[in-house]
Amino acid sequence: MTSKEPTARVRKSPEQVRSAVHEAVVDLLSDPDGAELTVPAIAQRAGVNHTSVYRRWGSHEAVLADVVTTRLERDSPLKDTGSLRGDLVAWVEAGVASIRTPEGRLLVRALALSMPGSTTAQAERVQHFRRRIASIEAIRERAAARGETPPTLEEMLDQLLAPLYVRAIFGIDPPASGYPGLLVDRLLATSKAPGAAG
């Protein structure tokens, strides 16, 4: 992808600002010249005032977290398939599809390497992920309502998300078929949730 010239600054609505900032983040991360991901750089590329970015997000780490979370919500919707296993497999399948794309891998790697330098920045970053965590919890709530015993949130993150992120960071694609089911079956067999198998 070739580098874009900074966009001329014009008055934008809040949603236009958010969209422009998200596009600027992906563009900067894709820049072959190795452009640095900073709030001033994001603002310049998005054509907005840097104070607007600081006021809405607080730090470039929080901006990146918002971009990643928004992409996950768009590309990895949490389906209600009627069973816990089906919901989990569908979730992992969407995650696999996402990290197979160049943009998906790029965002995961950037997120893993972007460590907030202060407790404030860390809190800002966590805030953006809370809405994704809340939606993941919906899988567990649906399962419990059906009378199934879901794994803990920590088990789901450790055994379903972590393997995908490690593969994305190291540039190793998941196996061509059967991988989501393998991860889910392994999780359900080893879950420490009360009443779970294993």
PDB file of C-alpha atoms in Angstrom:
ATOM      1  CA  MET A   1       0.000   0.000   0.000  1.00  0.00           C
ATOM      2  CA  THR A   2       1.354   3.408  -0.884  1.00  0.00           C
ATOM      3  CA  SER A   3       1.462   6.220   1.629  1.00  0.00           C
ATOM      4  CA  LYS A   4      -1.304   8.802   1.429  1.00  0.00           C
ATOM      5  CA  GLU A   5      -0.863  12.520   1.614  1.00  0.00           C
ATOM      6  CA  PRO A   6      -2.317  14.084   4.796  1.00  0.00           C
ATOM      7  CA  THR A   7      -5.974  14.941   4.319  1.00  0.00           C
ATOM      8  CA  ALA A   8      -6.917  18.620   4.294  1.00  0.00           C
ATOM      9  CA  ARG A   9      -8.647  19.570   7.538  1.00  0.00           C
ATOM     10  CA  VAL A  10     -12.350  20.295   7.190  1.00  0.00           C
ATOM     11  CA  ARG A  11     -15.073  20.349   9.805  1.00  0.00           C
ATOM     12  CA  LYS A  12     -16.330  16.820  10.442  1.00  0.00           C
ATOM     13  CA  SER A  13     -19.117  15.291  12.497  1.00  0.00           C
ATOM     14  CA  PRO A  14     -18.089  13.068  15.469  1.00  0.00           C
ATOM     15  CA  GLU A  15     -18.698   9.915  13.416  1.00  0.00           C
ATOM     16  CA  GLN A  16     -16.763  11.328  10.460  1.00  0.00           C
ATOM     17  CA  VAL A  17     -13.884  12.105  12.813  1.00  0.00           C
ATOM     18  CA  ARG A  18     -13.964   8.556  14.197  1.00  0.00           C
ATOM     19  CA  SER A  19     -14.060   7.033  10.714  1.00  0.00           C
ATOM     20  CA  ALA A  20     -11.223   9.256   9.473  1.00  0.00           C
ATOM     21  CA  VAL A  21      -9.103   8.488  12.531  1.00  0.00           C
ATOM     22  CA  HIS A  22      -9.667   4.733  12.152  1.00  0.00           C
ATOM     23  CA  GLU A  23      -8.700   4.902   8.481  1.00  0.00           C
ATOM     24  CA  ALA A  24      -5.619   6.956   9.362  1.00  0.00           C
ATOM     25  CA  VAL A  25      -4.470   4.333  11.899  1.00  0.00           C
ATOM     26  CA  VAL A  26      -4.665   1.506   9.352  1.00  0.00           C
ATOM     27  CA  ASP A  27      -2.988   3.707   6.747  1.00  0.00           C
ATOM     28  CA  LEU A  28      -0.111   4.620   9.067  1.00  0.00           C
ATOM     29  CA  LEU A  29       0.416   1.000  10.106  1.00  0.00           C
ATOM     30  CA  SER A  30       0.494   0.017   6.425  1.00  0.00           C
ATOM     31  CA  ASP A  31       2.915   2.792   5.446  1.00  0.00           C
ATOM     32  CA  PRO A  32       5.947   1.185   3.758  1.00  0.00           C
ATOM     33  CA  ASP A  33       8.124   4.024   5.042  1.00  0.00           C
ATOM     34  CA  GLY A  34       7.456   2.998   8.617  1.00  0.00           C
ATOM     35  CA  ALA A  35       5.399   5.993   9.729  1.00  0.00           C
ATOM     36  CA  GLU A  36       5.174   6.275  13.509  1.00  0.00           C
ATOM     37  CA  LEU A  37       1.785   5.779  15.150  1.00  0.00           C
ATOM     38  CA  THR A  38       1.404   8.867  17.336  1.00  0.00           C
ATOM     39  CA  VAL A  39      -1.582  11.092  18.053  1.00  0.00           C
ATOM     40  CA  PRO A  40      -0.152  14.014  16.002  1.00  0.00           C
ATOM     41  CA  ALA A  41       0.567  11.664  13.071  1.00  0.00           C
ATOM     42  CA  ILE A  42      -2.910  10.131  13.277  1.00  0.00           C
ATOM     43  CA  ALA A  43      -4.546  13.560  13.445  1.00  0.00           C
ATOM     44  CA  GLN A  44      -2.551  14.875  10.500  1.00  0.00           C
ATOM     45  CA  ARG A  45      -3.318  11.839   8.349  1.00  0.00           C
ATOM     46  CA  ALA A  46      -7.022  12.001   9.316  1.00  0.00           C
ATOM     47  CA  GLY A  47      -7.260  15.739   8.679  1.00  0.00           C
ATOM     48  CA  VAL A  48      -8.443  16.570  12.193  1.00  0.00           C
ATOM     49  CA  ASN A  49      -7.024  18.593  15.068  1.00  0.00           C
ATOM     50  CA  HIS A  50      -4.837  16.555  17.399  1.00  0.00           C
ATOM     51  CA  THR A  51      -6.703  17.999  20.388  1.00  0.00           C
ATOM     52  CA  SER A  52      -9.856  16.284  19.093  1.00  0.00           C
ATOM     53  CA  VAL A  53      -8.042  12.933  19.133  1.00  0.00           C
ATOM     54  CA  TYR A  54      -6.653  13.489  22.638  1.00  0.00           C
ATOM     55  CA  ARG A  55     -10.056  14.620  23.916  1.00  0.00           C
ATOM     56  CA  ARG A  56     -11.908  11.590  22.535  1.00  0.00           C
ATOM     57  CA  TRP A  57      -9.324   8.819  23.019  1.00  0.00           C
ATOM     58  CA  GLY A  58      -6.571  10.143  25.281  1.00  0.00           C
ATOM     59  CA  SER A  59      -3.680   8.255  23.699  1.00  0.00           C
ATOM     60  CA  HIS A  60      -2.649   6.489  20.510  1.00  0.00           C
ATOM     61  CA  GLU A  61      -2.862   3.154  22.350  1.00  0.00           C
ATOM     62  CA  ALA A  62      -6.538   3.806  23.082  1.00  0.00           C
ATOM     63  CA  VAL A  63      -7.139   4.780  19.451  1.00  0.00           C
ATOM     64  CA  LEU A  64      -5.599   1.492  18.315  1.00  0.00           C
ATOM     65  CA  ALA A  65      -7.719  -0.463  20.792  1.00  0.00           C
ATOM     66  CA  ASP A  66     -10.857   1.247  19.482  1.00  0.00           C
ATOM     67  CA  VAL A  67      -9.898   0.415  15.893  1.00  0.00           C
ATOM     68  CA  VAL A  68      -9.265  -3.242  16.742  1.00  0.00           C
ATOM     69  CA  THR A  69     -12.463  -3.594  18.793  1.00  0.00           C
ATOM     70  CA  THR A  70     -14.550  -1.952  16.084  1.00  0.00           C
ATOM     71  CA  ARG A  71     -13.090  -4.266  13.461  1.00  0.00           C
ATOM     72  CA  LEU A  72     -13.818  -7.309  15.634  1.00  0.00           C
ATOM     73  CA  GLU A  73     -17.407  -6.207  16.118  1.00  0.00           C
ATOM     74  CA  ARG A  74     -17.759  -5.751  12.369  1.00  0.00           C
ATOM     75  CA  ASP A  75     -15.972  -8.886  11.176  1.00  0.00           C
ATOM     76  CA  SER A  76     -16.556 -11.290  14.078  1.00  0.00           C
ATOM     77  CA  PRO A  77     -20.199 -10.938  15.154  1.00  0.00           C
ATOM     78  CA  LEU A  78     -21.157 -13.265  17.981  1.00  0.00           C
ATOM     79  CA  LYS A  79     -23.830 -15.532  16.499  1.00  0.00           C
ATOM     80  CA  ASP A  80     -26.545 -17.367  18.401  1.00  0.00           C
ATOM     81  CA  THR A  81     -26.421 -20.836  16.835  1.00  0.00           C
ATOM     82  CA  GLY A  82     -28.546 -22.533  19.482  1.00  0.00           C
ATOM     83  CA  SER A  83     -25.725 -24.319  21.301  1.00  0.00           C
ATOM     84  CA  LEU A  84     -22.592 -23.382  23.250  1.00  0.00           C
ATOM     85  CA  ARG A  85     -20.294 -25.348  20.975  1.00  0.00           C
ATOM     86  CA  GLY A  86     -21.878 -23.864  17.868  1.00  0.00           C
ATOM     87  CA  ASP A  87     -21.558 -20.305  19.218  1.00  0.00           C
ATOM     88  CA  LEU A  88     -17.901 -20.842  20.138  1.00  0.00           C
ATOM     89  CA  VAL A  89     -16.987 -22.452  16.808  1.00  0.00           C
ATOM     90  CA  ALA A  90     -18.692 -19.624  14.898  1.00  0.00           C
ATOM     91  CA  TRP A  91     -16.783 -17.068  16.995  1.00  0.00           C
ATOM     92  CA  VAL A  92     -13.422 -18.726  16.350  1.00  0.00           C
ATOM     93  CA  GLU A  93     -14.202 -19.175  12.641  1.00  0.00           C
ATOM     94  CA  ALA A  94     -14.810 -15.429  12.357  1.00  0.00           C
ATOM     95  CA  GLY A  95     -11.558 -14.742  14.206  1.00  0.00           C
ATOM     96  CA  VAL A  96      -9.621 -17.034  11.871  1.00  0.00           C
ATOM     97  CA  ALA A  97     -11.113 -15.312   8.832  1.00  0.00           C
ATOM     98  CA  SER A  98     -10.143 -11.925  10.251  1.00  0.00           C
ATOM     99  CA  ILE A  99      -6.494 -12.727  10.946  1.00  0.00           C
ATOM    100  CA  ARG A 100      -6.126 -14.289   7.505  1.00  0.00           C
ATOM    101  CA  THR A 101      -6.539 -10.793   6.022  1.00  0.00           C
ATOM    102  CA  PRO A 102      -3.499  -8.477   5.778  1.00  0.00           C
ATOM    103  CA  GLU A 103      -5.294  -5.747   7.724  1.00  0.00           C
ATOM    104  CA  GLY A 104      -6.343  -8.151  10.466  1.00  0.00           C
ATOM    105  CA  ARG A 105      -2.799  -9.458  10.968  1.00  0.00           C
ATOM    106  CA  LEU A 106      -1.442  -5.920  10.894  1.00  0.00           C
ATOM    107  CA  LEU A 107      -3.794  -4.712  13.624  1.00  0.00           C
ATOM    108  CA  VAL A 108      -3.163  -7.703  15.899  1.00  0.00           C
ATOM    109  CA  ARG A 109       0.603  -7.299  15.628  1.00  0.00           C
ATOM    110  CA  ALA A 110       0.407  -3.564  16.271  1.00  0.00           C
ATOM    111  CA  LEU A 111      -1.833  -4.141  19.280  1.00  0.00           C
ATOM    112  CA  ALA A 112       0.513  -6.736  20.747  1.00  0.00           C
ATOM    113  CA  LEU A 113       3.524  -4.448  20.338  1.00  0.00           C
ATOM    114  CA  SER A 114       1.749  -1.333  21.596  1.00  0.00           C
ATOM    115  CA  MET A 115       2.171  -1.409  25.359  1.00  0.00           C
ATOM    116  CA  PRO A 116       0.696   1.604  27.167  1.00  0.00           C
ATOM    117  CA  GLY A 117       3.375   3.560  28.995  1.00  0.00           C
ATOM    118  CA  SER A 118       1.216   4.711  31.900  1.00  0.00           C
ATOM    119  CA  THR A 119      -1.611   3.452  34.060  1.00  0.00           C
ATOM    120  CA  THR A 120      -3.868   6.113  32.562  1.00  0.00           C
ATOM    121  CA  ALA A 121      -3.142   4.946  29.006  1.00  0.00           C
ATOM    122  CA  GLN A 122      -3.660   1.333  30.089  1.00  0.00           C
ATOM    123  CA  ALA A 123      -7.050   2.211  31.592  1.00  0.00           C
ATOM    124  CA  GLU A 124      -8.065   4.048  28.421  1.00  0.00           C
ATOM    125  CA  ARG A 125      -7.126   1.019  26.334  1.00  0.00           C
ATOM    126  CA  VAL A 126      -8.969  -1.424  28.596  1.00  0.00           C
ATOM    127  CA  GLN A 127     -12.092   0.732  28.426  1.00  0.00           C
ATOM    128  CA  HIS A 128     -12.370   0.139  24.681  1.00  0.00           C
ATOM    129  CA  PHE A 129     -12.053  -3.626  25.083  1.00  0.00           C
ATOM    130  CA  ARG A 130     -14.759  -3.788  27.737  1.00  0.00           C
ATOM    131  CA  ARG A 131     -17.515  -3.597  25.160  1.00  0.00           C
ATOM    132  CA  ARG A 132     -16.057  -6.605  23.340  1.00  0.00           C
ATOM    133  CA  ILE A 133     -15.699  -8.513  26.607  1.00  0.00           C
ATOM    134  CA  ALA A 134     -19.351  -7.726  27.374  1.00  0.00           C
ATOM    135  CA  SER A 135     -20.434  -9.186  24.048  1.00  0.00           C
ATOM    136  CA  ILE A 136     -18.329 -12.305  24.622  1.00  0.00           C
ATOM    137  CA  GLU A 137     -20.033 -12.716  27.978  1.00  0.00           C
ATOM    138  CA  ALA A 138     -23.310 -12.949  26.031  1.00  0.00           C
ATOM    139  CA  ILE A 139     -22.156 -16.357  24.740  1.00  0.00           C
ATOM    140  CA  ARG A 140     -21.789 -17.580  28.315  1.00  0.00           C
ATOM    141  CA  GLU A 141     -25.119 -16.086  29.376  1.00  0.00           C
ATOM    142  CA  ARG A 142     -26.981 -17.737  26.480  1.00  0.00           C
ATOM    143  CA  ALA A 143     -25.384 -21.080  27.307  1.00  0.00           C
ATOM    144  CA  ALA A 144     -26.362 -20.815  30.961  1.00  0.00           C
ATOM    145  CA  ALA A 145     -29.935 -19.928  29.962  1.00  0.00           C
ATOM    146  CA  ARG A 146     -30.071 -23.146  27.886  1.00  0.00           C
ATOM    147  CA  GLY A 147     -28.900 -25.185  30.865  1.00  0.00           C
ATOM    148  CA  GLU A 148     -25.373 -25.622  29.499  1.00  0.00           C
ATOM    149  CA  THR A 149     -22.270 -24.997  31.618  1.00  0.00           C
ATOM    150  CA  PRO A 150     -20.000 -22.533  29.847  1.00  0.00           C
ATOM    151  CA  PRO A 151     -16.246 -22.206  30.379  1.00  0.00           C
ATOM    152  CA  THR A 152     -15.035 -19.175  32.306  1.00  0.00           C
ATOM    153  CA  LEU A 153     -14.225 -16.012  30.395  1.00  0.00           C
ATOM    154  CA  GLU A 154     -10.538 -16.498  31.191  1.00  0.00           C
ATOM    155  CA  GLU A 155     -10.597 -20.018  29.753  1.00  0.00           C
ATOM    156  CA  MET A 156     -12.234 -18.748  26.574  1.00  0.00           C
ATOM    157  CA  LEU A 157      -9.655 -16.006  26.131  1.00  0.00           C
ATOM    158  CA  ASP A 158      -6.706 -18.276  26.941  1.00  0.00           C
ATOM    159  CA  GLN A 159      -7.731 -21.228  24.794  1.00  0.00           C
ATOM    160  CA  LEU A 160      -9.599 -19.620  21.895  1.00  0.00           C
ATOM    161  CA  LEU A 161      -8.296 -16.082  21.386  1.00  0.00           C
ATOM    162  CA  ALA A 162      -4.691 -16.454  22.514  1.00  0.00           C
ATOM    163  CA  PRO A 163      -3.741 -19.125  19.935  1.00  0.00           C
ATOM    164  CA  LEU A 164      -5.125 -16.957  17.112  1.00  0.00           C
ATOM    165  CA  TYR A 165      -3.266 -13.868  18.276  1.00  0.00           C
ATOM    166  CA  VAL A 166       0.021 -15.726  18.678  1.00  0.00           C
ATOM    167  CA  ARG A 167      -0.312 -17.065  15.139  1.00  0.00           C
ATOM    168  CA  ALA A 168      -1.086 -13.581  13.812  1.00  0.00           C
ATOM    169  CA  ILE A 169       1.925 -12.073  15.601  1.00  0.00           C
ATOM    170  CA  PHE A 170       4.280 -14.701  14.164  1.00  0.00           C
ATOM    171  CA  GLY A 171       2.658 -14.708  10.725  1.00  0.00           C
ATOM    172  CA  ILE A 172       1.542 -18.339  10.939  1.00  0.00           C
ATOM    173  CA  ASP A 173      -1.851 -19.012   9.369  1.00  0.00           C
ATOM    174  CA  PRO A 174      -4.191 -21.431  11.169  1.00  0.00           C
ATOM    175  CA  PRO A 175      -4.682 -24.855   9.526  1.00  0.00           C
ATOM    176  CA  ALA A 176      -6.885 -24.701   6.442  1.00  0.00           C
ATOM    177  CA  SER A 177      -9.763 -26.641   7.988  1.00  0.00           C
ATOM    178  CA  GLY A 178     -10.996 -27.938  11.310  1.00  0.00           C
ATOM    179  CA  TYR A 179      -8.982 -25.575  13.514  1.00  0.00           C
ATOM    180  CA  PRO A 180     -11.901 -23.719  15.168  1.00  0.00           C
ATOM    181  CA  GLY A 181     -13.599 -26.988  16.110  1.00  0.00           C
ATOM    182  CA  LEU A 182     -10.320 -28.373  17.448  1.00  0.00           C
ATOM    183  CA  LEU A 183      -9.783 -25.380  19.741  1.00  0.00           C
ATOM    184  CA  VAL A 184     -13.373 -25.407  20.971  1.00  0.00           C
ATOM    185  CA  ASP A 185     -13.449 -29.156  21.652  1.00  0.00           C
ATOM    186  CA  ARG A 186     -10.167 -28.894  23.546  1.00  0.00           C
ATOM    187  CA  LEU A 187     -11.580 -26.036  25.629  1.00  0.00           C
ATOM    188  CA  LEU A 188     -14.801 -27.862  26.457  1.00  0.00           C
ATOM    189  CA  ALA A 189     -12.914 -31.023  27.377  1.00  0.00           C
ATOM    190  CA  THR A 190     -10.555 -29.265  29.778  1.00  0.00           C
ATOM    191  CA  SER A 191     -12.761 -26.483  31.174  1.00  0.00           C
ATOM    192  CA  LYS A 192     -12.630 -26.097  34.935  1.00  0.00           C
ATOM    193  CA  ALA A 193     -16.117 -24.628  35.027  1.00  0.00           C
ATOM    194  CA  PRO A 194     -18.360 -26.470  37.540  1.00  0.00           C
ATOM    195  CA  GLY A 195     -19.979 -29.427  35.854  1.00  0.00           C
ATOM    196  CA  ALA A 196     -17.837 -29.139  32.715  1.00  0.00           C
ATOM    197  CA  ALA A 197     -16.291 -32.199  31.150  1.00  0.00           C
ATOM    198  CA  GLY A 198     -12.754 -33.090  32.131  1.00  0.00           C
TER     199      GLY A 198
END
